[in-house]
Amino acid sequence: MNIRVGSAMVAVLVAAGGAMAQPSAIDLGTLVDSVPATASFNISPGMIQWYTFTTPGAALTPSSWLDIVTNGPVTIDTMIGLYDASGNRISSDDDDGPPAGVGFSSLSYGSTNPSAPGRFAAPAGSVAFNGRDGANLPAGQYYLAVTGFSATFNATGWSITTSHTRSGQVDVWVNYGTDSSPYPPSGVGSASPNPVLAGNDTLLRVTASPGGNPASSSMSVSIDLSSLGMGSSETMYDDGTNGDVTIGDNVFSRLVTVPSMGDASLSMAFVVSDDLSRSSGGNLALTVQAPPSWDEFANGGSDAGDMPATAQVTSGSGPMYSIAGTFDANDTDLFLIEVCDQGSFTATTFNTYTTVDTQLWLFNLDGTGVTFNDDVPDGYPGDATLQSRISGIYVPGNGQYYLAVNRYNRNALDETASLMWIDTPFNVERFPDGPGAAGTLSSWTGTTTGGVGYRVIMTGACFPTIGPACDPDVNCDGSANGVDVEIQELAVGGDFTDYCQVGIPNIDDGDFNRDGAVNGTDVEAVENAVGGICP
């Protein structure tokens, strides 16, 4: 189809009441498979030339395309925009046509195969016809605006603003076609509910589309569920079982129970295959949310303290994935945790539950500093946020530590009121580097607001193992001997002057054997421990 028009400006019409009407446009008719519709006009300053065309019903097939390009005997900097029949902008382009980046314009929808049988090649010097501007367009009427640089293609009402000064001949070329090449079946994954709480069920679905040329007669879907503790090639069902709702609707389903695990963003690979041995892959995204392993109030009963002596001693068994809490004004929360895999240990506040600027700290049981971070270091998830991340890089080994979390900028001070860490650099994890680096945690400084929740997500951490004391050095002088027995006797009598028992966090109450009472059996237990017998 070839159409030649004169150099008259064709502009957007305005209907009564200010609403935009359909533009007056040259009709290119219904497009024919692989038969380009072409037209030429002479553009003049400020001019907008409109064309309209209709795509046939087959445009919905996965292998169709719609390619549009402007060209001409002399390079003119054009711009083009495509609108639907209701005046909604679909997309626009400036310089994808020849010569690349400086002149004419081009749009391409649908098939990503530039060499599909029957598809014309893009003009030399332009971007290939590769479906870069979107998927197949539904069958129907479309409006194409051709104008000069620069122009603004507004989102609705076929509205375009331009004051360009371009002039000269512009050739317009529109081509629709269908690819006769065989193509495999495909699928789109989903899950419901998503996110899902760990320990609960979710229904995984892959909505499959048959392959074509020739069409698939039957399909099957398998999925890798190894991240959920299942097989790497599990069958999905379209037969009304395993959570599938409707038999034979090409929606393949699998009802699964998410195991106990920490927060995770999973990407589970699936494969859609047909009876002609064609297949394609995809990924099903699932967000797992775990209830916190420890909640400051639900489990701890009250606000966690900000000193080792008042820290919450978390209780439980096995891995410890997360801690949830709430910041009060000028608050720091300390929790006793156990690093059970120093090599994989991490703790981070980068998650959907934490929305404020945080800081994370790790202390030894005696209050000396181990590691600290304000803003997530570069290269780790969350490095563009104000959340925090610490790791096992400075942790000397597995064992019990105090994990502290607070808002920026509340900082740790030693016994001389000196900073244990300096403020900067913010996005680096650091061992103690302040004037009080060698000291022990004694107080905090800095004003913060409260009333907001947080969550610390961890790996390589476990609930601490708390049991009867086996270190009889109850006066912490570095030796286990008869002096410790005397100090324990004094503690039973109520004198805790020299009693420390720092080896067991928060256990400095004289109850050495942890039987709930402070009495002579604690003295006997210290005597036995000095002799090498653990109570």
Coordinates of C-alpha atoms in Angstrom, one line a residue:
M1 CA 0.0 0.0 0.0
N2 CA 1.5 3.4 -1.0
I3 CA 0.1 6.7 -0.1
R4 CA 1.4 10.2 -0.9
V5 CA 0.1 13.3 0.9
G6 CA 0.9 16.9 0.5
S7 CA 2.7 19.2 3.0
A8 CA -0.4 20.3 4.9
M9 CA -0.2 20.2 8.7
V10 CA -2.6 17.6 10.3
A11 CA -3.1 18.5 14.0
V12 CA -4.9 17.1 17.0
L13 CA -8.5 18.2 17.1
V14 CA -10.2 19.5 20.2
A15 CA -13.8 18.4 20.9
A16 CA -16.4 20.4 22.7
G17 CA -15.7 20.9 26.4
G18 CA -11.9 20.7 26.0
A19 CA -11.8 16.9 25.6
M20 CA -9.5 15.6 22.9
A21 CA -11.1 14.0 19.8
Q22 CA -9.6 11.5 17.4
P23 CA -7.1 13.1 15.2
S24 CA -7.7 13.6 11.5
A25 CA -5.5 10.9 10.1
I26 CA -4.5 9.1 6.8
D27 CA -5.9 5.6 6.9
L28 CA -3.4 2.9 5.9
G29 CA -6.2 0.3 6.2
T30 CA -5.9 -3.2 7.7
L31 CA -2.4 -4.4 7.6
V32 CA -1.6 -7.5 5.5
D33 CA 0.9 -10.1 6.7
S34 CA 4.4 -9.2 5.5
V35 CA 3.1 -6.5 3.0
P36 CA 4.4 -3.2 4.3
A37 CA 2.1 -0.1 4.2
T38 CA 4.0 2.9 3.1
A39 CA 3.4 6.6 2.8
S40 CA 5.4 9.8 2.2
F41 CA 4.8 13.5 3.1
N42 CA 6.7 16.7 3.3
I43 CA 7.1 17.8 6.9
S44 CA 7.1 21.5 7.7
P45 CA 7.9 23.4 11.0
G46 CA 5.4 22.5 13.8
M47 CA 3.7 19.8 11.7
I48 CA 2.3 16.6 13.1
Q49 CA 1.3 14.0 10.5
W50 CA -1.2 11.4 11.7
Y51 CA -1.8 7.9 10.2
T52 CA -4.2 5.2 11.4
F53 CA -4.1 1.4 10.7
T54 CA -5.7 -1.7 11.9
T55 CA -3.9 -4.9 12.9
P56 CA -5.6 -8.3 12.3
G57 CA -6.7 -10.7 15.0
A58 CA -3.6 -12.8 14.6
A59 CA -1.6 -10.0 16.2
L60 CA -2.2 -11.8 19.5
T61 CA -0.1 -14.8 18.5
P62 CA 3.2 -15.0 20.3
S63 CA 5.1 -14.9 17.0
S64 CA 3.7 -11.8 15.4
W65 CA 5.4 -8.4 15.0
L66 CA 4.7 -4.8 14.2
D67 CA 7.6 -2.7 12.9
I68 CA 7.5 1.0 12.1
V69 CA 10.2 3.2 10.7
T70 CA 10.7 6.7 9.1
N71 CA 13.2 7.4 6.4
G72 CA 13.9 9.8 3.5
P73 CA 16.3 11.0 0.9
V74 CA 17.8 13.5 3.3
T75 CA 18.3 12.9 7.0
I76 CA 15.6 14.6 9.1
D77 CA 15.4 14.4 12.8
T78 CA 11.9 12.9 13.3
M79 CA 10.0 11.6 16.3
I80 CA 7.1 9.1 16.2
G81 CA 4.5 8.1 18.7
L82 CA 2.0 5.2 18.7
Y83 CA -1.4 5.6 20.3
D84 CA -4.3 3.2 20.8
A85 CA -7.9 3.8 19.6
S86 CA -8.7 5.6 22.9
G87 CA -5.9 8.0 22.6
N88 CA -3.5 6.4 25.2
R89 CA 0.1 6.6 24.3
I90 CA 1.8 3.2 23.8
S91 CA 5.3 4.3 23.2
S92 CA 7.4 6.8 21.3
D93 CA 10.9 7.1 19.7
D94 CA 13.3 9.7 18.5
D95 CA 16.5 8.2 17.0
D96 CA 16.2 4.4 16.5
G97 CA 15.8 4.8 12.7
P98 CA 18.6 5.6 10.2
P99 CA 21.2 6.9 10.6
A100 CA 21.6 5.5 14.2
G101 CA 21.2 8.0 16.9
V102 CA 20.9 11.2 14.9
G103 CA 18.0 11.1 12.5
F104 CA 14.9 9.1 11.7
S105 CA 12.7 7.1 14.1
S106 CA 11.7 3.5 14.6
L107 CA 9.4 1.3 16.8
S108 CA 9.3 -2.5 17.0
Y109 CA 6.8 -4.8 18.9
G110 CA 6.3 -8.5 19.3
S111 CA 8.7 -11.1 18.1
T112 CA 12.3 -10.7 19.3
N113 CA 13.6 -12.5 16.2
P114 CA 14.9 -10.0 13.6
S115 CA 15.4 -12.9 11.1
A116 CA 12.0 -14.4 11.4
P117 CA 10.7 -15.7 8.0
G118 CA 8.8 -13.0 6.2
R119 CA 10.1 -10.2 8.4
F120 CA 11.9 -7.4 6.6
A121 CA 15.2 -6.2 7.8
A122 CA 15.5 -2.7 9.4
P123 CA 17.0 -0.1 7.1
A124 CA 20.8 0.1 7.2
G125 CA 22.0 2.2 10.1
S126 CA 18.9 1.7 12.3
V127 CA 18.2 -0.5 15.3
A128 CA 17.2 -4.0 14.4
F129 CA 13.5 -4.9 14.4
N130 CA 13.6 -7.0 17.6
G131 CA 10.4 -6.3 19.6
R132 CA 12.3 -3.9 21.9
D133 CA 9.3 -1.6 22.4
G134 CA 7.0 -4.2 23.9
A135 CA 5.0 -7.4 23.4
N136 CA 2.5 -8.2 20.7
L137 CA -0.2 -5.5 20.5
P138 CA -3.8 -6.6 20.6
A139 CA -5.7 -6.6 17.4
G140 CA -7.4 -3.2 16.7
Q141 CA -7.0 0.3 15.5
Y142 CA -3.9 2.4 16.2
Y143 CA -2.8 6.0 15.5
L144 CA 0.7 6.9 14.5
A145 CA 2.0 10.4 14.9
V146 CA 5.0 11.6 12.9
T147 CA 6.6 14.9 13.7
G148 CA 10.0 16.6 14.2
F149 CA 12.4 16.8 17.1
S150 CA 11.6 17.9 19.7
A151 CA 8.2 16.8 20.7
T152 CA 6.4 15.7 23.8
F153 CA 4.0 12.7 23.4
N154 CA 1.6 13.1 26.2
A155 CA 0.0 10.1 27.9
T156 CA -3.6 10.5 26.9
G157 CA -6.0 12.2 24.4
W158 CA -3.7 11.9 21.4
S159 CA -2.0 15.0 22.8
I160 CA 1.4 16.1 21.4
T161 CA 3.3 19.3 22.0
T162 CA 6.0 20.5 19.5
S163 CA 7.5 23.6 18.1
H164 CA 10.0 21.8 15.8
T165 CA 11.6 23.5 12.8
R166 CA 12.2 20.4 10.6
S167 CA 11.3 20.3 6.9
G168 CA 11.7 17.9 4.0
Q169 CA 10.5 14.5 2.7
V170 CA 9.6 11.8 5.3
D171 CA 8.8 8.3 4.2
V172 CA 6.8 6.1 6.6
W173 CA 6.9 2.3 6.6
V174 CA 4.6 0.0 8.7
N175 CA 4.9 -3.7 8.5
Y176 CA 2.9 -6.4 10.3
G177 CA 3.6 -10.1 10.1
T178 CA 3.6 -13.5 11.7
D179 CA 6.6 -15.8 12.3
S180 CA 6.1 -19.2 10.8
S181 CA 9.1 -20.6 12.7
P182 CA 8.4 -23.2 15.3
Y183 CA 8.4 -21.8 18.9
P184 CA 8.4 -23.7 22.2
P185 CA 5.7 -23.6 24.9
S186 CA 6.3 -21.0 27.6
G187 CA 5.0 -20.3 31.1
V188 CA 4.5 -17.6 33.7
G189 CA 4.9 -18.5 37.4
S190 CA 3.0 -17.2 40.4
A191 CA 2.3 -18.2 44.0
S192 CA -0.6 -17.7 46.4
P193 CA -0.1 -16.5 49.1
N194 CA 3.1 -14.6 48.2
P195 CA 4.7 -13.7 50.6
V196 CA 4.1 -16.8 52.6
L197 CA 5.0 -17.4 56.3
A198 CA 7.5 -20.2 56.8
G199 CA 5.8 -23.3 58.0
N200 CA 2.7 -22.6 55.9
D201 CA 1.3 -23.7 52.6
T202 CA 1.4 -21.9 49.3
L203 CA 0.0 -22.8 45.9
L204 CA 2.6 -22.6 43.1
R205 CA 1.3 -22.1 39.6
V206 CA 2.7 -22.0 36.1
T207 CA 0.3 -20.7 33.5
A208 CA 1.5 -22.4 30.3
S209 CA 1.1 -21.2 26.7
P210 CA 1.3 -23.9 23.9
G211 CA 4.1 -23.8 21.4
G212 CA 3.4 -23.2 17.8
N213 CA 4.1 -24.0 14.1
P214 CA 2.9 -26.7 14.7
A215 CA 0.9 -26.2 17.8
S216 CA 1.5 -28.2 21.0
S217 CA -0.9 -31.1 21.6
S218 CA 0.0 -31.5 25.2
M219 CA 2.3 -29.9 27.8
S220 CA 4.0 -30.7 31.1
V221 CA 5.7 -28.6 33.7
S222 CA 8.5 -29.4 36.2
I223 CA 9.9 -27.2 38.8
D224 CA 13.1 -27.1 41.0
L225 CA 11.9 -27.1 44.6
S226 CA 15.3 -27.9 46.2
S227 CA 15.2 -24.5 48.0
L228 CA 12.1 -25.9 49.9
G229 CA 13.8 -29.2 50.7
M230 CA 12.2 -31.1 47.8
G231 CA 13.5 -32.4 44.5
S232 CA 15.1 -30.4 41.7
S233 CA 12.6 -31.6 39.1
E234 CA 9.2 -31.9 40.8
T235 CA 6.1 -32.4 38.7
M236 CA 3.3 -29.7 38.5
Y237 CA -0.2 -30.8 37.9
D238 CA -3.1 -29.8 35.6
D239 CA -5.4 -32.7 36.6
G240 CA -7.3 -31.4 39.5
T241 CA -4.9 -32.8 42.1
N242 CA -2.1 -31.3 44.2
G243 CA -3.9 -28.0 44.5
D244 CA -4.9 -27.7 40.9
V245 CA -8.3 -26.1 40.5
T246 CA -9.4 -26.8 36.9
I247 CA -8.5 -29.8 34.9
G248 CA -6.9 -29.1 31.5
D249 CA -6.8 -25.3 31.6
N250 CA -3.0 -25.2 31.1
V251 CA -2.5 -23.8 34.7
F252 CA -0.1 -26.3 36.3
S253 CA -0.2 -26.3 40.1
R254 CA 1.7 -27.7 43.1
L255 CA 0.6 -27.1 46.7
V256 CA 3.7 -27.1 48.9
T257 CA 4.5 -26.6 52.6
V258 CA 7.3 -24.1 53.1
P259 CA 9.7 -25.5 55.7
S260 CA 10.9 -23.7 58.8
M261 CA 13.5 -21.2 57.5
G262 CA 14.6 -17.6 57.7
D263 CA 13.4 -14.8 55.5
A264 CA 14.2 -15.6 51.9
S265 CA 13.6 -14.4 48.4
L266 CA 13.4 -17.6 46.3
S267 CA 13.6 -18.0 42.6
M268 CA 12.6 -21.5 41.6
A269 CA 13.4 -22.5 38.0
F270 CA 10.6 -24.3 36.0
V271 CA 10.6 -25.9 32.6
V272 CA 7.6 -26.1 30.3
S273 CA 7.7 -29.0 27.7
D274 CA 5.4 -30.2 25.0
D275 CA 4.8 -33.4 23.0
L276 CA 7.1 -32.2 20.2
S277 CA 10.2 -32.2 22.5
R278 CA 10.2 -28.4 22.7
S279 CA 10.8 -26.6 26.0
S280 CA 11.5 -23.3 27.6
G281 CA 12.3 -22.2 31.1
G282 CA 11.3 -19.5 33.5
N283 CA 11.5 -18.6 37.2
L284 CA 8.8 -18.5 39.9
A285 CA 9.6 -16.0 42.6
L286 CA 8.5 -16.7 46.1
T287 CA 9.1 -14.5 49.2
V288 CA 9.3 -16.4 52.5
Q289 CA 8.7 -14.5 55.7
A290 CA 9.7 -16.1 59.0
P291 CA 8.2 -15.3 62.3
P292 CA 11.1 -13.8 64.3
S293 CA 13.1 -16.4 66.2
W294 CA 13.0 -14.0 69.1
D295 CA 10.7 -11.1 69.8
E296 CA 11.8 -8.5 72.3
F297 CA 8.4 -8.3 73.9
A298 CA 6.6 -11.6 73.0
N299 CA 9.5 -13.7 74.1
G300 CA 11.6 -11.3 76.3
G301 CA 8.6 -9.8 78.1
S302 CA 9.9 -6.2 78.1
D303 CA 12.3 -3.8 76.6
A304 CA 15.8 -5.3 76.2
G305 CA 18.5 -3.6 78.2
D306 CA 21.3 -1.6 76.8
M307 CA 24.1 -3.1 78.9
P308 CA 25.4 -6.6 79.2
A309 CA 24.0 -6.9 82.7
T310 CA 20.5 -6.1 81.4
A311 CA 20.6 -7.7 78.0
Q312 CA 17.9 -10.2 77.0
V313 CA 19.2 -13.8 77.2
T314 CA 17.5 -15.4 74.2
S315 CA 16.3 -18.9 74.9
G316 CA 15.6 -21.7 72.5
S317 CA 17.4 -24.3 70.5
G318 CA 19.0 -24.6 67.1
P319 CA 19.4 -21.9 64.5
M320 CA 18.4 -18.3 65.3
Y321 CA 17.3 -16.6 62.2
S322 CA 16.0 -13.2 63.4
I323 CA 15.2 -10.9 66.3
A324 CA 12.3 -8.4 66.3
G325 CA 11.9 -5.5 68.5
T326 CA 10.9 -1.8 68.9
F327 CA 13.1 1.2 69.4
D328 CA 12.2 3.5 72.3
A329 CA 13.6 7.0 72.5
N330 CA 17.4 6.9 73.1
D331 CA 17.2 3.1 73.0
T332 CA 19.7 0.4 72.4
D333 CA 18.7 -3.2 72.6
L334 CA 21.2 -5.9 73.6
F335 CA 20.6 -9.6 73.0
L336 CA 22.7 -12.6 73.9
I337 CA 23.3 -14.8 70.8
E338 CA 25.6 -17.6 69.9
V339 CA 27.7 -17.5 66.8
C340 CA 27.6 -21.1 65.8
D341 CA 29.2 -20.8 62.4
Q342 CA 31.7 -17.9 62.4
G343 CA 32.4 -18.3 58.7
S344 CA 28.8 -17.7 57.6
F345 CA 27.7 -15.4 60.4
T346 CA 25.9 -12.3 59.3
A347 CA 23.4 -9.9 60.8
T348 CA 21.5 -7.3 58.9
T349 CA 18.6 -4.9 59.3
F350 CA 18.1 -4.6 55.5
N351 CA 14.6 -6.1 55.2
T352 CA 11.0 -5.1 54.7
Y353 CA 10.5 -4.8 58.4
T354 CA 13.1 -2.1 59.1
T355 CA 12.6 1.3 57.6
V356 CA 14.8 3.6 59.7
D357 CA 18.5 4.3 59.8
T358 CA 20.1 1.7 62.1
Q359 CA 23.4 0.6 63.6
L360 CA 24.6 -2.9 64.5
W361 CA 27.2 -3.8 67.1
L362 CA 28.8 -7.0 68.5
F363 CA 30.4 -7.3 71.9
N364 CA 32.3 -10.0 73.7
L365 CA 30.8 -11.2 77.0
D366 CA 33.1 -8.9 79.0
G367 CA 31.8 -5.9 77.1
T368 CA 34.8 -5.3 74.8
G369 CA 33.9 -4.5 71.2
V370 CA 34.1 -7.0 68.3
T371 CA 32.6 -5.4 65.2
F372 CA 30.3 -2.5 64.1
N373 CA 28.5 -1.2 61.0
D374 CA 26.3 1.8 60.3
D375 CA 25.4 1.6 56.6
V376 CA 25.6 -1.7 54.6
P377 CA 29.0 -2.0 53.0
D378 CA 29.2 -1.6 49.2
G379 CA 28.6 -4.8 47.3
Y380 CA 26.0 -6.3 49.7
P381 CA 22.2 -6.2 49.5
G382 CA 21.0 -2.9 50.9
D383 CA 24.2 -1.0 50.2
A384 CA 22.1 1.9 48.9
T385 CA 20.1 2.1 52.1
L386 CA 20.7 3.3 55.7
Q387 CA 20.3 -0.1 57.1
S388 CA 23.3 -2.1 58.6
R389 CA 25.2 -5.3 58.2
I390 CA 27.9 -7.1 60.2
S391 CA 29.6 -10.4 59.5
G392 CA 32.1 -12.8 61.0
I393 CA 35.1 -11.1 59.5
Y394 CA 36.2 -9.7 62.9
V395 CA 34.6 -12.4 65.1
P396 CA 37.4 -14.5 66.7
G397 CA 35.4 -17.7 66.6
N398 CA 32.2 -19.5 67.6
G399 CA 30.8 -18.6 70.9
Q400 CA 28.5 -16.3 72.8
Y401 CA 28.3 -12.6 72.1
Y402 CA 26.1 -9.6 72.7
L403 CA 24.3 -8.3 69.6
A404 CA 23.3 -4.6 69.9
V405 CA 21.0 -2.7 67.6
N406 CA 20.0 1.0 67.7
R407 CA 19.2 3.9 65.6
Y408 CA 21.7 6.3 64.2
N409 CA 23.4 8.2 65.9
R410 CA 23.6 6.6 69.3
N411 CA 27.1 5.4 70.0
A412 CA 28.9 3.1 72.4
L413 CA 31.2 4.6 75.2
D414 CA 33.7 2.9 77.3
E415 CA 34.3 3.3 81.1
T416 CA 36.0 6.7 80.4
A417 CA 33.1 7.9 78.3
S418 CA 35.3 7.6 75.2
L419 CA 33.9 6.5 71.8
M420 CA 34.6 2.8 71.2
W421 CA 34.1 3.4 67.5
I422 CA 34.4 6.6 65.5
D423 CA 31.5 7.7 63.3
T424 CA 33.0 7.3 59.9
P425 CA 33.3 5.7 57.4
F426 CA 29.6 4.9 57.5
N427 CA 29.5 2.1 55.0
V428 CA 32.4 0.0 56.3
E429 CA 32.3 -2.8 58.8
R430 CA 34.9 -2.0 61.5
F431 CA 36.5 -3.4 64.6
P432 CA 36.8 -0.9 67.4
D433 CA 38.7 2.1 66.2
G434 CA 37.8 5.0 68.5
P435 CA 39.7 6.4 71.5
G436 CA 37.9 3.9 73.7
A437 CA 38.6 0.9 71.4
A438 CA 40.3 -1.2 74.1
G439 CA 37.6 -0.4 76.7
T440 CA 34.4 -2.1 77.7
L441 CA 30.9 -1.0 77.0
S442 CA 29.7 1.3 79.8
S443 CA 27.2 3.7 78.4
W444 CA 25.7 5.2 75.2
T445 CA 25.5 8.7 73.9
G446 CA 23.3 10.4 71.3
T447 CA 19.6 11.3 71.0
T448 CA 17.2 9.2 69.0
T449 CA 13.5 9.0 68.6
G450 CA 11.4 5.9 69.3
G451 CA 8.1 4.2 68.4
V452 CA 9.3 2.2 65.4
G453 CA 10.0 -1.5 64.9
Y454 CA 13.0 -3.3 63.5
R455 CA 14.1 -6.8 62.6
V456 CA 17.6 -8.2 62.5
I457 CA 18.0 -11.1 60.1
M458 CA 20.9 -13.5 60.8
T459 CA 22.8 -16.4 59.4
G460 CA 25.3 -18.6 61.2
A461 CA 23.7 -17.7 64.6
C462 CA 22.0 -20.0 67.1
F463 CA 20.3 -19.7 70.4
P464 CA 22.9 -19.6 73.2
T465 CA 23.5 -22.7 75.2
I466 CA 22.9 -21.7 78.8
G467 CA 23.5 -24.2 81.6
P468 CA 25.3 -24.7 84.9
A469 CA 28.6 -22.8 85.2
C470 CA 31.7 -24.8 84.6
D471 CA 34.2 -22.0 85.1
P472 CA 34.9 -21.7 88.8
D473 CA 36.8 -18.4 88.4
V474 CA 34.0 -16.5 90.1
N475 CA 36.2 -13.5 90.9
C476 CA 37.5 -13.2 87.3
D477 CA 41.2 -13.0 88.4
G478 CA 42.3 -15.5 85.8
S479 CA 42.8 -18.4 88.2
A480 CA 40.6 -21.1 89.6
N481 CA 41.6 -21.8 93.2
G482 CA 40.5 -21.7 96.8
V483 CA 40.0 -17.9 96.6
D484 CA 37.1 -18.6 94.3
V485 CA 35.6 -20.9 96.9
E486 CA 35.8 -18.1 99.5
I487 CA 34.3 -15.6 97.1
Q488 CA 31.4 -18.0 96.5
E489 CA 30.9 -18.3 100.2
L490 CA 30.7 -14.6 100.5
A491 CA 28.2 -14.4 97.7
V492 CA 26.0 -17.0 99.5
G493 CA 26.2 -14.6 102.5
G494 CA 25.1 -11.7 100.3
D495 CA 28.5 -10.1 99.6
F496 CA 29.0 -9.8 95.9
T497 CA 31.9 -7.3 96.0
D498 CA 34.4 -9.5 94.2
Y499 CA 31.9 -11.8 92.5
C500 CA 31.7 -11.5 88.7
Q501 CA 31.3 -14.9 87.0
V502 CA 31.6 -13.2 83.6
G503 CA 31.8 -16.6 81.8
I504 CA 28.0 -16.9 82.1
P505 CA 26.1 -13.8 80.8
N506 CA 23.8 -12.2 83.3
I507 CA 24.6 -14.9 85.9
D508 CA 26.3 -12.9 88.6
D509 CA 23.7 -13.6 91.3
G510 CA 25.7 -16.3 93.2
D511 CA 23.6 -19.2 91.9
F512 CA 26.6 -21.0 90.5
N513 CA 24.9 -24.3 89.8
R514 CA 21.8 -22.7 88.4
D515 CA 19.4 -24.6 90.6
G516 CA 17.3 -21.5 91.5
A517 CA 18.8 -21.0 95.0
V518 CA 21.9 -19.4 96.4
N519 CA 23.2 -21.7 99.2
G520 CA 25.8 -24.1 100.3
T521 CA 25.4 -26.3 97.2
D522 CA 26.8 -23.5 95.1
V523 CA 29.9 -23.5 97.3
E524 CA 30.2 -27.2 96.8
A525 CA 29.8 -26.8 93.1
V526 CA 32.6 -24.2 92.9
E527 CA 34.8 -26.6 95.0
N528 CA 34.1 -29.4 92.6
A529 CA 34.7 -27.2 89.5
V530 CA 38.1 -26.1 91.0
G531 CA 38.9 -29.7 91.2
G532 CA 37.9 -30.3 87.6
I533 CA 34.4 -31.7 88.1
C534 CA 31.7 -29.7 86.3
P535 CA 28.4 -29.5 88.2

